[in-house]
Coordinates of C-alpha atoms in Angstrom, one line a residue:
M8 CA 107.1 -92.9 5.5
K9 CA 105.5 -96.6 4.7
T10 CA 109.1 -98.3 4.9
I11 CA 109.7 -96.7 8.1
S12 CA 106.4 -97.7 9.7
F13 CA 107.0 -101.3 8.5
L14 CA 110.5 -101.5 9.8
M15 CA 109.0 -100.4 13.1
L16 CA 106.7 -102.9 13.2
L17 CA 109.5 -105.7 12.7
L18 CA 111.6 -103.9 15.3
G19 CA 108.1 -104.0 17.8
A20 CA 107.7 -107.5 16.8
F21 CA 111.2 -108.6 17.6
G22 CA 111.2 -107.0 21.0
M23 CA 107.9 -108.7 21.9
N24 CA 109.6 -112.2 21.0
A25 CA 112.0 -111.3 23.5
Q26 CA 110.1 -110.9 26.4
E27 CA 107.2 -112.1 28.1
I28 CA 103.4 -111.5 26.6
L29 CA 101.4 -110.8 29.2
T30 CA 98.0 -110.6 28.1
L31 CA 95.2 -108.8 30.4
E32 CA 93.5 -112.3 31.2
D33 CA 96.7 -113.7 32.3
A34 CA 97.4 -110.4 34.5
I35 CA 94.0 -110.7 35.9
K36 CA 94.6 -114.3 36.8
I37 CA 97.6 -113.7 38.6
A38 CA 96.3 -110.7 40.6
F39 CA 93.5 -113.1 41.7
E40 CA 96.2 -115.7 42.7
N41 CA 98.7 -113.3 44.4
N42 CA 97.5 -109.9 45.2
Y43 CA 97.9 -109.6 49.1
E44 CA 94.6 -107.3 49.4
I45 CA 92.5 -110.1 48.0
K46 CA 94.1 -112.9 49.8
I47 CA 93.3 -111.0 53.0
A48 CA 89.8 -110.0 52.1
A49 CA 89.5 -113.7 51.3
N50 CA 90.6 -115.1 54.3
N51 CA 88.5 -112.7 56.2
S52 CA 85.2 -114.2 54.1
K53 CA 86.4 -117.6 55.5
I54 CA 86.5 -116.5 59.2
N55 CA 83.0 -115.1 58.7
Q56 CA 82.1 -118.3 57.1
T57 CA 83.8 -120.4 60.0
N58 CA 81.8 -118.3 62.6
T59 CA 78.4 -118.9 61.0
A60 CA 77.7 -121.9 63.4
V61 CA 74.9 -122.8 65.9
G62 CA 77.1 -123.7 68.3
N63 CA 78.4 -119.9 68.2
A64 CA 74.9 -118.8 68.4
G65 CA 74.5 -120.4 71.6
M66 CA 72.0 -123.1 70.3
L67 CA 74.1 -126.0 71.5
P68 CA 75.0 -127.3 75.1
S69 CA 78.0 -127.2 76.7
V70 CA 79.5 -130.4 78.3
T71 CA 82.4 -130.3 80.8
T72 CA 84.4 -132.9 82.8
S73 CA 86.0 -132.3 85.8
F74 CA 88.9 -134.4 88.1
V75 CA 89.7 -133.3 91.2
D76 CA 92.5 -135.0 93.4
N77 CA 93.2 -133.6 96.9
N78 CA 95.6 -135.1 99.3
G79 CA 97.0 -134.0 102.9
I80 CA 99.1 -135.4 105.6
Q81 CA 98.4 -133.7 108.8
N82 CA 99.2 -134.2 112.4
L83 CA 95.7 -134.6 114.0
S84 CA 93.7 -134.5 117.4
Q85 CA 90.2 -135.5 118.1
T86 CA 88.5 -134.9 121.5
R87 CA 85.0 -136.7 121.9
T88 CA 81.8 -135.7 124.1
D89 CA 82.7 -138.4 126.8
G90 CA 86.2 -136.8 127.2
T91 CA 88.3 -139.4 125.0
T92 CA 91.1 -138.1 123.0
T93 CA 92.7 -139.5 120.2
S94 CA 95.4 -138.3 118.0
L95 CA 97.5 -139.5 115.2
D96 CA 100.7 -138.0 113.6
N97 CA 101.1 -137.7 109.8
A98 CA 97.7 -138.5 109.0
K99 CA 96.6 -139.3 105.4
N100 CA 93.3 -138.0 103.9
N101 CA 92.2 -137.9 100.1
S102 CA 89.4 -136.7 98.6
L103 CA 88.7 -137.8 94.6
T104 CA 85.8 -136.1 92.6
Y105 CA 85.2 -136.5 88.8
G106 CA 82.5 -136.6 86.4
A107 CA 80.9 -134.8 83.1
N108 CA 78.1 -131.9 83.3
L109 CA 75.6 -130.7 80.7
D110 CA 74.4 -127.3 80.7
W111 CA 72.0 -126.2 77.8
T112 CA 70.3 -123.0 77.5
I113 CA 66.8 -124.0 76.0
F114 CA 65.1 -120.9 75.9
D115 CA 66.5 -117.0 76.1
G116 CA 63.7 -115.2 74.1
F117 CA 64.9 -116.2 70.6
T118 CA 67.8 -114.6 71.0
M119 CA 70.0 -117.3 69.8
F120 CA 68.0 -117.6 66.6
A121 CA 68.5 -113.8 65.9
K122 CA 72.1 -114.1 66.7
Y123 CA 72.8 -117.1 64.3
D124 CA 70.5 -115.2 61.5
Q125 CA 73.0 -112.2 62.5
L126 CA 76.1 -114.7 61.8
K127 CA 74.4 -115.6 58.3
E128 CA 74.5 -112.1 57.6
L129 CA 78.0 -111.4 58.7
Q130 CA 79.2 -114.4 56.3
K131 CA 77.3 -112.6 53.4
L132 CA 79.1 -109.2 54.3
G133 CA 81.9 -110.7 54.1
E134 CA 81.6 -112.2 50.7
V135 CA 80.1 -108.6 49.4
Q136 CA 83.6 -107.2 51.2
L137 CA 85.8 -109.5 49.3
K138 CA 83.9 -109.0 45.8
Q139 CA 84.3 -105.2 46.5
T140 CA 88.1 -105.8 47.1
I141 CA 88.4 -108.0 44.0
L142 CA 86.4 -105.3 42.1
N143 CA 88.8 -102.4 43.2
K144 CA 92.0 -104.6 42.5
V145 CA 90.6 -105.8 39.3
S146 CA 89.8 -102.5 37.8
D147 CA 93.4 -101.3 39.0
V148 CA 95.0 -104.0 37.1
I149 CA 93.1 -103.4 33.9
S150 CA 93.6 -99.5 34.2
I151 CA 97.3 -100.0 34.9
Y152 CA 97.6 -102.4 32.0
Y153 CA 96.0 -100.3 29.1
D154 CA 98.1 -97.4 30.6
L155 CA 101.1 -99.5 29.4
V156 CA 99.1 -99.9 26.2
Q157 CA 99.1 -96.2 25.7
Q158 CA 102.4 -95.8 26.6
Q159 CA 103.8 -98.9 24.3
Q160 CA 101.8 -97.1 21.5
Q161 CA 103.3 -93.5 22.4
L162 CA 107.0 -95.1 22.3
N163 CA 106.4 -96.7 19.2
A164 CA 105.5 -93.3 17.7
L165 CA 108.3 -91.5 19.5
D166 CA 110.6 -94.2 17.8
T167 CA 109.2 -93.3 14.4
T168 CA 109.7 -89.8 15.2
I169 CA 113.9 -90.4 16.1
V170 CA 114.1 -92.1 12.8
I171 CA 112.5 -89.3 11.0
S172 CA 114.7 -86.7 12.7
K173 CA 117.8 -88.8 12.1
Q174 CA 116.8 -88.7 8.3
R175 CA 116.3 -84.6 8.4
L176 CA 119.7 -84.5 10.3
T177 CA 121.5 -86.4 7.6
L178 CA 120.0 -84.4 5.1
A179 CA 120.8 -81.0 6.7
Q180 CA 124.5 -82.3 6.9
N181 CA 124.7 -83.5 3.4
R182 CA 123.0 -79.9 2.2
Y183 CA 125.5 -78.4 4.3
T184 CA 128.2 -80.4 2.5
I185 CA 127.5 -79.5 -1.0
G186 CA 126.7 -75.6 -0.1
K187 CA 123.0 -75.9 -0.2
A188 CA 121.8 -75.0 3.3
S189 CA 123.4 -72.9 6.1
K190 CA 125.0 -74.4 9.4
L191 CA 122.1 -73.2 11.4
E192 CA 120.1 -75.9 9.8
T193 CA 122.1 -78.5 10.5
L194 CA 122.1 -77.1 14.2
N195 CA 118.4 -77.1 14.4
A196 CA 118.1 -80.5 12.9
Q197 CA 120.5 -81.5 15.9
V198 CA 118.8 -79.8 18.5
D199 CA 115.5 -81.3 17.4
L200 CA 117.0 -84.8 17.4
N201 CA 118.1 -84.3 20.7
T202 CA 114.9 -83.0 22.2
D203 CA 113.0 -85.9 20.8
T204 CA 115.5 -88.4 22.2
T205 CA 114.9 -86.8 25.6
T206 CA 111.0 -87.3 25.1
L207 CA 111.9 -90.7 24.4
L208 CA 114.0 -91.3 27.4
R209 CA 111.3 -90.0 29.9
Q210 CA 108.5 -91.8 28.3
K211 CA 110.8 -95.1 28.6
E212 CA 111.1 -94.1 32.2
L213 CA 107.6 -93.5 32.9
F214 CA 106.8 -96.8 30.7
A215 CA 109.2 -99.0 33.1
N216 CA 107.8 -97.3 36.4
T217 CA 104.2 -98.4 35.1
K218 CA 105.6 -101.7 34.9
I219 CA 106.8 -101.7 38.3
A220 CA 103.4 -100.6 39.5
L221 CA 101.5 -103.3 37.7
N222 CA 104.2 -106.2 39.0
E223 CA 103.3 -104.6 42.2
Q224 CA 99.8 -105.2 41.9
L225 CA 100.2 -108.7 40.7
A226 CA 102.4 -109.2 43.8
R227 CA 105.5 -110.7 41.9
D228 CA 108.8 -109.6 41.2
T229 CA 108.7 -105.8 40.5
K230 CA 111.8 -106.2 38.3
L231 CA 110.2 -108.7 36.1
D232 CA 109.8 -107.5 32.3
F233 CA 107.2 -108.1 30.0
K234 CA 105.2 -106.7 27.1
V235 CA 101.5 -105.8 26.5
I236 CA 99.2 -106.5 23.8
P237 CA 99.3 -103.3 21.9
E238 CA 95.4 -102.8 21.6
I239 CA 92.8 -101.1 23.3
K240 CA 89.4 -102.3 22.8
I241 CA 86.5 -100.1 23.8
D242 CA 83.1 -101.2 24.6
D243 CA 80.8 -98.7 22.6
Q244 CA 77.5 -100.5 23.6
L245 CA 77.0 -99.3 27.2
E246 CA 73.7 -98.2 28.0
L247 CA 73.0 -96.2 31.1
A248 CA 69.5 -97.7 32.1
N249 CA 71.2 -101.2 31.9
L250 CA 73.9 -100.0 33.9
T251 CA 71.6 -98.4 36.6
Q252 CA 69.5 -101.4 36.8
L253 CA 72.7 -103.6 37.3
A254 CA 74.0 -101.1 39.9
F255 CA 71.2 -101.2 42.2
K256 CA 71.2 -104.8 42.1
Q257 CA 74.8 -105.6 42.8
N258 CA 77.2 -102.6 43.4
P259 CA 79.0 -104.2 46.4
E260 CA 78.8 -100.8 48.5
L261 CA 75.1 -101.2 48.3
E262 CA 74.8 -104.3 49.1
A263 CA 76.9 -104.2 52.2
L264 CA 74.7 -101.0 53.2
V265 CA 71.7 -103.3 52.9
I266 CA 73.3 -106.3 54.8
N267 CA 74.3 -103.9 57.4
K268 CA 70.5 -102.7 58.2
R269 CA 69.7 -106.3 58.2
I270 CA 72.3 -106.7 60.8
S271 CA 70.9 -103.7 62.9
E272 CA 67.8 -105.5 62.7
L273 CA 68.6 -108.6 64.1
Q274 CA 70.5 -106.8 66.9
L275 CA 67.6 -105.2 67.8
K276 CA 66.0 -108.7 68.2
Q277 CA 68.4 -109.8 70.4
V278 CA 68.2 -106.8 72.6
K279 CA 64.5 -107.2 72.9
G280 CA 65.2 -111.1 73.6
T281 CA 66.3 -110.0 77.1
R282 CA 62.8 -109.3 78.1
Y283 CA 61.9 -112.8 78.1
P284 CA 63.1 -115.6 80.7
T285 CA 66.0 -117.6 80.2
V286 CA 65.3 -121.4 80.6
R287 CA 68.9 -123.6 81.5
V288 CA 68.5 -127.3 82.1
N289 CA 71.7 -128.8 83.6
T290 CA 72.6 -132.5 84.6
G291 CA 75.4 -134.5 85.0
Y292 CA 77.0 -137.9 86.6
N293 CA 79.5 -137.7 89.2
F294 CA 81.6 -139.8 91.2
G295 CA 83.2 -138.8 94.8
E296 CA 85.5 -140.5 97.3
T297 CA 87.1 -139.6 100.4
K298 CA 89.5 -141.1 102.8
S299 CA 90.9 -140.5 106.2
D300 CA 93.1 -142.2 108.7
L301 CA 91.3 -140.7 111.9
G302 CA 87.6 -140.2 112.7
F303 CA 84.4 -141.7 113.0
T304 CA 84.1 -142.6 109.4
T305 CA 87.4 -143.4 107.2
A306 CA 86.2 -143.7 103.8
T307 CA 83.1 -142.6 102.0
S308 CA 82.1 -143.1 98.3
S309 CA 79.1 -141.6 96.0
R310 CA 78.1 -141.6 92.6
G311 CA 74.9 -141.1 90.5
L312 CA 72.9 -138.8 88.4
N313 CA 71.9 -135.0 89.1
Y314 CA 69.9 -132.9 87.2
G315 CA 67.8 -129.6 87.3
F316 CA 66.6 -126.5 85.8
S317 CA 66.7 -123.1 86.2
A318 CA 64.9 -119.8 85.0
S319 CA 65.9 -116.2 85.3
L320 CA 63.9 -113.2 84.3
N321 CA 65.2 -109.3 84.4
L322 CA 62.7 -107.3 86.1
F323 CA 64.6 -104.3 86.6
D324 CA 67.9 -102.9 85.4
G325 CA 67.7 -99.2 85.5
F326 CA 66.3 -98.6 82.4
N327 CA 69.0 -100.0 80.7
Q328 CA 66.6 -102.4 78.4
N329 CA 64.8 -99.5 76.9
R330 CA 67.7 -97.3 76.3
T331 CA 69.4 -100.5 74.6
E332 CA 66.0 -100.7 72.2
K333 CA 66.1 -97.1 71.5
V334 CA 69.8 -96.9 70.1
A335 CA 69.2 -99.9 68.2
K336 CA 66.2 -98.3 66.6
L337 CA 68.3 -95.4 65.7
Q338 CA 71.1 -97.6 64.1
I339 CA 68.4 -99.3 62.1
E340 CA 67.1 -95.8 61.1
N341 CA 70.8 -94.6 60.1
S342 CA 71.0 -97.9 57.9
Q343 CA 68.2 -96.7 56.1
I344 CA 69.5 -93.3 55.7
A345 CA 72.9 -94.6 54.7
I346 CA 71.3 -96.6 52.1
E347 CA 69.2 -93.9 50.4
Q348 CA 72.2 -91.8 50.6
Q349 CA 74.3 -94.5 48.5
N350 CA 71.3 -94.7 45.9
K351 CA 71.4 -91.1 45.4
T352 CA 75.2 -91.3 45.1
L353 CA 75.2 -94.1 42.9
E354 CA 73.0 -92.5 40.6
S355 CA 75.1 -89.1 40.7
Q356 CA 78.2 -91.3 39.6
L357 CA 76.5 -93.3 37.0
N358 CA 75.1 -90.2 35.2
S359 CA 78.5 -88.6 35.5
A360 CA 80.2 -91.4 34.5
F361 CA 78.0 -91.8 31.8
Q362 CA 78.3 -88.7 30.1
T363 CA 82.3 -88.7 30.5
Y364 CA 82.1 -92.2 28.6
L365 CA 80.1 -90.5 25.7
T366 CA 82.1 -87.7 25.2
N367 CA 85.4 -90.0 25.2
L368 CA 83.8 -92.3 22.7
E369 CA 83.0 -88.9 20.3
L370 CA 86.6 -87.7 20.6
V371 CA 88.1 -91.3 20.1
K372 CA 86.3 -91.1 16.7
L373 CA 87.8 -87.4 16.1
E374 CA 91.3 -88.2 17.2
E375 CA 91.6 -91.2 14.9
K376 CA 90.6 -89.1 11.9
N377 CA 92.9 -86.5 13.1
E378 CA 95.9 -89.0 13.3
A379 CA 95.1 -89.9 9.8
I380 CA 95.3 -86.4 8.6
A381 CA 98.7 -85.6 10.4
Q382 CA 100.1 -89.3 9.2
Q383 CA 99.1 -88.1 5.5
N384 CA 100.4 -84.5 6.0
L385 CA 103.7 -85.4 7.7
D386 CA 104.1 -88.2 4.5
I387 CA 103.6 -85.2 2.1
T388 CA 106.1 -82.8 4.2
L389 CA 108.8 -85.7 4.3
D390 CA 108.6 -85.7 0.2
K391 CA 108.6 -82.1 -0.2
F392 CA 111.4 -81.8 2.5
R393 CA 114.0 -84.2 0.9
I394 CA 113.7 -82.0 -2.5
G395 CA 114.0 -79.0 -0.7
T396 CA 110.5 -77.3 -1.5
I397 CA 109.4 -76.4 2.3
T398 CA 111.5 -75.3 5.2
T399 CA 112.8 -77.1 8.0
L400 CA 110.0 -75.1 10.3
E401 CA 107.5 -76.4 8.0
F402 CA 108.7 -79.7 8.4
R403 CA 109.1 -79.6 12.1
T404 CA 105.5 -78.4 12.4
A405 CA 104.1 -81.5 10.3
Q406 CA 106.6 -83.7 12.5
L407 CA 105.2 -82.8 15.8
N408 CA 101.7 -82.3 14.6
Y409 CA 101.8 -86.0 14.0
I410 CA 103.3 -86.9 17.4
N411 CA 101.0 -85.0 19.4
A412 CA 97.9 -86.2 17.2
K413 CA 99.6 -89.7 18.0
V414 CA 99.8 -89.1 21.8
R415 CA 96.2 -87.6 21.8
N416 CA 94.8 -90.4 20.1
T417 CA 96.0 -93.1 22.2
N418 CA 95.6 -91.1 25.2
T419 CA 91.7 -90.5 24.2
Q420 CA 91.4 -94.4 23.8
F421 CA 92.8 -94.7 27.3
Q422 CA 90.7 -92.1 28.9
A423 CA 87.4 -93.9 27.0
K424 CA 88.6 -97.2 28.4
L425 CA 88.9 -95.8 31.8
S426 CA 85.3 -94.5 31.6
E427 CA 84.3 -97.7 30.7
I428 CA 86.1 -99.7 33.3
A429 CA 84.5 -97.0 36.0
L430 CA 81.2 -97.8 34.7
K431 CA 81.4 -101.4 34.9
E432 CA 82.9 -101.1 38.4
L433 CA 79.8 -99.0 39.7
A434 CA 77.7 -101.7 38.2
G435 CA 79.7 -104.4 39.7
N436 CA 80.2 -106.1 36.6
L437 CA 83.6 -105.9 35.4
G438 CA 83.1 -108.9 33.3
F439 CA 86.2 -110.9 34.3

């Protein structure tokens, strides 16, 4: 059995050298660079960052320039008060104006300051949403990666059992040839070999499809082949108190809700700001010129500075002000309720996930022992089968027990890793 295991290790090492070795760190790095959802979330965060500007909050003046040139050709006739008449065909007239004007709202009930603070909070919200997307995608990548690891370990175990089943078939055929076994033993060995081969093919199919899923998460060619590092390292030092403390500080969903409450409070400030007067100042420098072929004045021109200010105050708007303020206050209340609900949900999720984590850690220890026992039992059974002291049924039972123990062990390690990932994701600390 030790010889078989050594051969399988050599075959596995040869296969890994023939393909790309994809480490978990490399997979996460590629996801950061290529994943479409992360790219979209990053661009949305940049949009919020770009929108965070004093000009967008209305704090800066607006400056406009204008240029207007009007021309006309007309047949004109003028009758003066003394009765004389003057007429001119194809008379030309021209009006030209241009200049620059500045308009600046210097006071609006502090609404502009509340809006600027709101834009800052929206920028923070975009960063938190980007963090949430990254956590989700990295969690998916890690989960799929370790799924491949456990599947690869199961493939190695199935490869081993195929070798053993072939040996059993050869022994059965030899016994049948020399008359020490019936044809039934050979047929049973062939059926079991075919069953093991079918299981191996199904496992290879699942392994290939999972590779495609990981390549999709990494946004690269789905046909790209690779090998994963065949090892699952489980962090067995997690503590519920530390995880809970981290979660209440940096869980992205909770962070987003806190920011949304702040945004609602700033929205109320903007609504209340409309109770105050709005004061604007304006100034400009303009030039004007008109020309006409007929009339008392054939040409005029003007240029100069103009300035002024305006103030407006909403005295009555059909009680809409009161209604809008009430709605804004209710939105703040809803935001606080959502925070409290998320706190309870987060606490419940952490407690449940941690219990699953502890159970899986215990199962990992148990299944490691079971696999070692099944391995030892198979070695002994194989030796006895070679000398013909046990039945084929007993040998097949030992063989299946080993495969089942191997599969359970790798699956338990995978489940323990998933529970670890879930806890760290809730705490907002996957450690990548």
